[in-house]
Amino acid sequence: MNSFATPPVPPHFHEHHRLSPTRSVPPASRKRKASPDDFDNDDQMSASPSSSPGISSSALPSTGASRSIKRPRGNLSSFAPSSLSLSRLLETLSADSLRSVVKSLSDRHPNLTQEITALAPRPSVPSTLQVLKDYQTQFTNSFPLGDNPGSDYAYNRTRPYLTQLLDALNDFTPHFLPPNEPQTATSLSYLDAVTNIIHNLPTWDSSRHNLPKDEAYGAISGAWAAVVREGAKRGGGMLLQYGGWDEKIRNHNHQSGGKMSEAVRALSEGLSWMGSSIPSGHVSEERQNVRQQLFAGTYGMGGTSPGIRTGIW
């Protein structure tokens, strides 16, 4: 008997072999063969978004509309080379540069001088005085350092600027005299200011250097006389009397050392009928009433002619 017997076979080896249960696969996840309809759908989905069935074509922005509201950016390289326009060029010019251009244009084309003069506005008293004060400042700043501003050396240093100032006075003054200037008040205001400029001119050590200042006094005195005679014709000289100009003229004559006697004589002649040469306390009551009526503009209003009125002008 064989001692090595075959061990018995376990019972479960004699059972039939069972397969593991098969899991059920959903139909949707199963692969299937592609059909021709699938290729048609792929073509439709690959088309532009405007033809997509999921997006409305009206909700998409229009390419033409977006281009119409788009502004072009400035590109300096795209500007065509051209000269600057006259209006833009004039905007960059200073007052001195503009005057130089106009003067050069007038010198090259003399026929334009009259037209330029007609187009230019009339100079006013403030603008003219500013020009004269600029000349006066240049003259004052040209004095050399030293303790004797009236010396011959100082005169020689400042002479060109003094000549410019006096030439400007001679050129501007006739513009503010009658008949060029119809308003007496404007003429008097200008003369008062320029006379003060002459007062401020220095007195030189040499008498011959003082001749230009003396000549300026003589010219301005004649200008005062012309304006006073014209003003005396208007309202009986009321502007001269009540505006205080008679006193100013006398003060100017005193400050000039009696070099404006012509203006004082014209003032006395123009106001003589009003008793201006008589002290105010001795003026008759009748003349004083006439003055007051002329100043108020009621002179001549009587019972027979109530509508007649006279005034300063």
XYZ file of C-alpha atoms in Angstrom:
313
model
C 0.000 0.000 0.000
C 1.398 3.285 -1.026
C 1.994 5.476 1.962
C 1.805 8.618 -0.141
C -1.827 8.656 -0.992
C -3.349 11.375 -2.993
C -5.120 13.843 -0.749
C -8.766 14.154 -1.282
C -10.050 16.873 -3.555
C -11.988 19.677 -1.785
C -15.666 19.616 -2.464
C -15.842 22.998 -4.078
C -13.534 21.831 -6.864
C -16.216 19.527 -7.984
C -18.723 22.405 -8.478
C -19.280 23.886 -11.876
C -17.131 26.886 -12.769
C -19.205 30.071 -12.414
C -18.451 33.260 -14.305
C -18.402 36.619 -12.498
C -21.546 38.621 -12.977
C -21.458 40.988 -15.981
C -22.125 44.652 -15.305
C -24.777 46.260 -17.367
C -23.506 49.178 -19.572
C -25.901 52.011 -20.333
C -26.853 52.214 -23.961
C -25.819 55.849 -24.251
C -22.209 55.069 -23.383
C -21.866 52.294 -25.844
C -19.899 52.974 -28.980
C -21.665 52.826 -32.226
C -20.726 53.215 -35.798
C -20.721 56.709 -37.176
C -23.499 57.582 -39.581
C -23.540 60.158 -42.414
C -25.786 62.399 -40.308
C -22.959 62.837 -37.825
C -20.694 64.354 -40.472
C -23.448 66.821 -41.430
C -23.793 67.976 -37.823
C -20.027 68.445 -37.521
C -20.015 70.703 -40.569
C -22.773 72.840 -39.107
C -21.002 73.269 -35.764
C -17.735 74.246 -37.413
C -19.409 77.122 -39.263
C -19.241 80.794 -38.100
C -20.980 81.726 -34.806
C -23.548 83.741 -36.711
C -24.956 80.456 -38.166
C -24.812 78.553 -34.878
C -28.278 77.382 -33.807
C -27.523 78.185 -30.156
C -26.695 81.908 -30.694
C -28.991 84.422 -32.331
C -27.442 86.394 -35.118
C -29.086 89.588 -33.824
C -27.179 89.295 -30.516
C -23.796 89.420 -32.208
C -22.158 92.815 -32.912
C -21.987 93.948 -36.484
C -18.522 94.312 -37.930
C -19.512 97.388 -39.929
C -21.008 99.138 -36.892
C -17.890 98.599 -34.778
C -15.729 100.075 -37.493
C -17.950 103.162 -37.883
C -17.535 104.278 -34.240
C -13.830 103.630 -34.164
C -11.774 106.843 -34.302
C -8.512 106.924 -36.171
C -5.489 107.713 -34.073
C -3.354 110.720 -34.916
C -0.269 109.753 -36.797
C 2.347 112.469 -37.195
C 4.000 110.553 -39.996
C 0.808 110.838 -42.032
C 0.817 114.696 -42.051
C 1.710 116.137 -45.389
C 4.580 118.675 -45.234
C 3.205 122.205 -45.591
C 3.986 125.756 -44.406
C 2.325 127.174 -41.268
C -0.796 129.230 -41.920
C -0.640 133.003 -41.402
C -3.159 132.976 -38.560
C -1.129 130.371 -36.632
C 2.086 132.224 -37.325
C 0.708 135.509 -36.009
C -0.379 133.772 -32.800
C 3.250 133.053 -31.966
C 4.552 136.593 -32.545
C 5.206 138.984 -29.695
C 4.143 142.627 -29.849
C 7.633 143.742 -30.834
C 7.928 141.071 -33.525
C 4.528 141.970 -34.945
C 5.438 145.658 -35.083
C 8.653 144.769 -36.868
C 6.780 142.696 -39.445
C 4.205 145.436 -40.120
C 6.898 148.100 -40.411
C 8.955 145.986 -42.806
C 5.851 145.308 -44.882
C 5.075 149.027 -45.011
C 8.644 149.872 -46.010
C 8.626 147.325 -48.843
C 5.146 148.296 -50.031
C 4.568 152.034 -49.357
C 1.127 151.829 -50.935
C -0.030 149.764 -47.945
C 0.882 152.432 -45.388
C -2.380 154.321 -45.730
C -4.457 151.152 -45.521
C -2.614 149.928 -42.426
C -3.116 153.321 -40.778
C -6.830 153.222 -41.543
C -7.253 149.693 -40.162
C -5.300 150.304 -36.946
C -7.374 151.528 -33.987
C -6.766 155.014 -32.634
C -4.188 155.105 -29.844
C -5.697 155.818 -26.451
C -4.205 158.006 -23.734
C -3.252 155.028 -21.473
C -1.590 153.071 -24.287
C 0.346 156.120 -25.485
C 1.474 157.032 -21.990
C 2.692 153.470 -21.491
C 4.911 153.794 -24.569
C 6.275 157.114 -23.315
C 6.915 155.680 -19.855
C 8.851 152.812 -21.423
C 11.097 155.349 -23.167
C 11.415 157.247 -19.898
C 12.439 154.068 -18.068
C 15.100 153.306 -20.674
C 16.423 156.833 -20.314
C 16.541 156.608 -16.507
C 18.252 153.218 -16.539
C 20.962 154.468 -18.893
C 22.485 156.818 -16.301
C 25.977 155.772 -15.224
C 26.886 155.219 -11.597
C 28.174 158.318 -9.915
C 27.344 161.281 -7.725
C 26.816 163.803 -10.528
C 23.902 162.860 -12.827
C 24.047 166.273 -14.526
C 27.608 165.937 -15.771
C 28.657 165.976 -19.395
C 29.596 162.324 -19.135
C 26.110 161.388 -17.939
C 24.555 163.471 -20.710
C 26.605 161.743 -23.399
C 25.685 158.334 -22.015
C 21.959 159.069 -21.888
C 21.608 161.293 -24.937
C 20.355 158.584 -27.371
C 17.582 157.563 -24.972
C 16.669 161.187 -24.268
C 16.369 161.808 -28.000
C 14.056 158.806 -28.375
C 11.812 160.081 -25.591
C 11.568 163.622 -26.936
C 10.971 162.386 -30.491
C 8.118 160.212 -29.256
C 6.614 163.228 -27.453
C 6.778 165.300 -30.628
C 5.149 162.527 -32.672
C 2.321 161.601 -30.310
C 1.283 165.059 -29.083
C -0.342 166.352 -32.323
C -2.585 163.269 -32.336
C -4.243 164.441 -29.096
C -4.749 168.053 -30.156
C -7.732 169.581 -31.993
C -8.928 168.918 -34.611
C -7.477 165.388 -34.439
C -8.912 164.929 -30.943
C -12.462 166.345 -30.590
C -12.755 165.763 -26.837
C -11.193 168.553 -24.780
C -11.055 166.386 -21.667
C -8.963 163.765 -23.485
C -6.522 166.400 -24.737
C -6.140 167.936 -21.281
C -5.569 164.545 -19.651
C -2.811 163.688 -22.116
C -1.098 167.084 -21.812
C -1.126 166.928 -18.033
C 0.656 163.570 -18.050
C 3.314 164.410 -20.643
C 4.058 167.748 -18.982
C 4.954 165.836 -15.822
C 7.344 163.728 -17.920
C 9.105 166.918 -19.052
C 9.276 168.144 -15.457
C 11.116 164.942 -14.512
C 13.873 165.463 -17.083
C 17.176 166.335 -15.397
C 18.769 169.759 -15.427
C 22.272 169.394 -16.831
C 25.308 171.259 -15.638
C 25.906 172.637 -19.128
C 23.270 175.134 -20.290
C 23.507 173.982 -23.889
C 22.469 170.485 -22.848
C 19.277 171.965 -21.379
C 18.104 173.317 -24.735
C 16.100 170.167 -25.631
C 14.167 170.405 -22.368
C 13.473 174.123 -22.893
C 12.252 173.405 -26.413
C 9.980 170.683 -25.063
C 8.470 173.195 -22.623
C 7.830 175.648 -25.445
C 6.139 172.996 -27.613
C 3.947 171.662 -24.817
C 2.975 175.195 -23.816
C 1.720 175.835 -27.348
C -0.241 172.570 -27.195
C -1.884 173.648 -23.935
C -2.794 176.984 -25.487
C -4.456 175.337 -28.509
C -6.550 173.045 -26.306
C -7.509 175.871 -23.918
C -8.725 178.077 -26.777
C -10.788 175.222 -28.178
C -12.180 174.352 -24.749
C -13.129 177.965 -24.064
C -15.487 177.831 -27.042
C -17.482 175.002 -25.489
C -19.762 175.905 -22.609
C -17.922 179.131 -21.962
C -14.869 177.289 -20.639
C -16.793 175.544 -17.862
C -14.646 172.443 -18.142
C -11.499 174.501 -17.621
C -12.934 176.401 -14.674
C -14.749 173.676 -12.739
C -12.462 170.840 -13.767
C -9.550 172.511 -12.014
C -7.501 172.765 -15.186
C -6.877 176.463 -14.751
C -5.092 175.752 -11.489
C -3.141 172.845 -13.015
C -1.905 175.006 -15.885
C -0.683 177.661 -13.465
C 1.109 175.011 -11.399
C 2.775 173.594 -14.512
C 3.953 177.072 -15.476
C 5.394 177.635 -12.014
C 7.185 174.269 -12.015
C 8.653 174.954 -15.459
C 10.105 178.262 -14.303
C 7.709 180.390 -16.344
C 8.376 178.558 -19.615
C 4.656 177.869 -20.183
C 3.504 181.461 -20.249
C 1.724 180.982 -23.579
C -0.660 178.474 -22.009
C -1.349 180.832 -19.091
C -2.166 183.705 -21.439
C -4.570 181.524 -23.428
C -6.244 180.498 -20.176
C -6.695 184.101 -19.059
C -8.144 185.089 -22.422
C -10.539 182.153 -22.512
C -11.902 182.715 -19.020
C -11.787 186.510 -18.891
C -15.526 186.946 -19.533
C -16.257 184.808 -16.462
C -14.102 186.982 -14.232
C -11.520 184.270 -13.701
C -8.812 186.873 -13.188
C -10.781 188.301 -10.238
C -10.712 186.501 -6.884
C -13.741 184.272 -6.429
C -14.967 186.284 -3.415
C -15.417 189.398 -5.581
C -17.351 187.745 -8.396
C -20.807 189.270 -8.716
C -23.782 187.248 -7.646
C -25.285 187.404 -11.117
C -22.221 185.888 -12.752
C -22.042 183.243 -10.073
C -25.642 182.255 -10.845
C -24.818 182.067 -14.541
C -21.931 179.729 -13.766
C -24.097 177.460 -11.706
C -26.821 177.324 -14.388
C -24.289 176.557 -17.102
C -22.780 173.803 -15.015
C -26.224 172.319 -14.265
C -27.307 172.611 -17.908
C -30.356 174.766 -17.057
C -29.185 178.103 -18.400
C -31.743 179.689 -20.763
C -34.818 177.978 -19.307
C -37.333 180.816 -18.994
C -41.072 181.415 -19.303
C -41.000 182.143 -23.016
C -38.633 179.332 -23.998
C -38.974 176.526 -21.459
C -37.534 173.936 -23.819
C -34.150 175.606 -24.353
C -31.288 173.941 -22.489
C -27.585 174.540 -22.705
C -24.859 172.481 -21.171
C -21.144 172.093 -21.064
C -21.055 170.635 -24.581
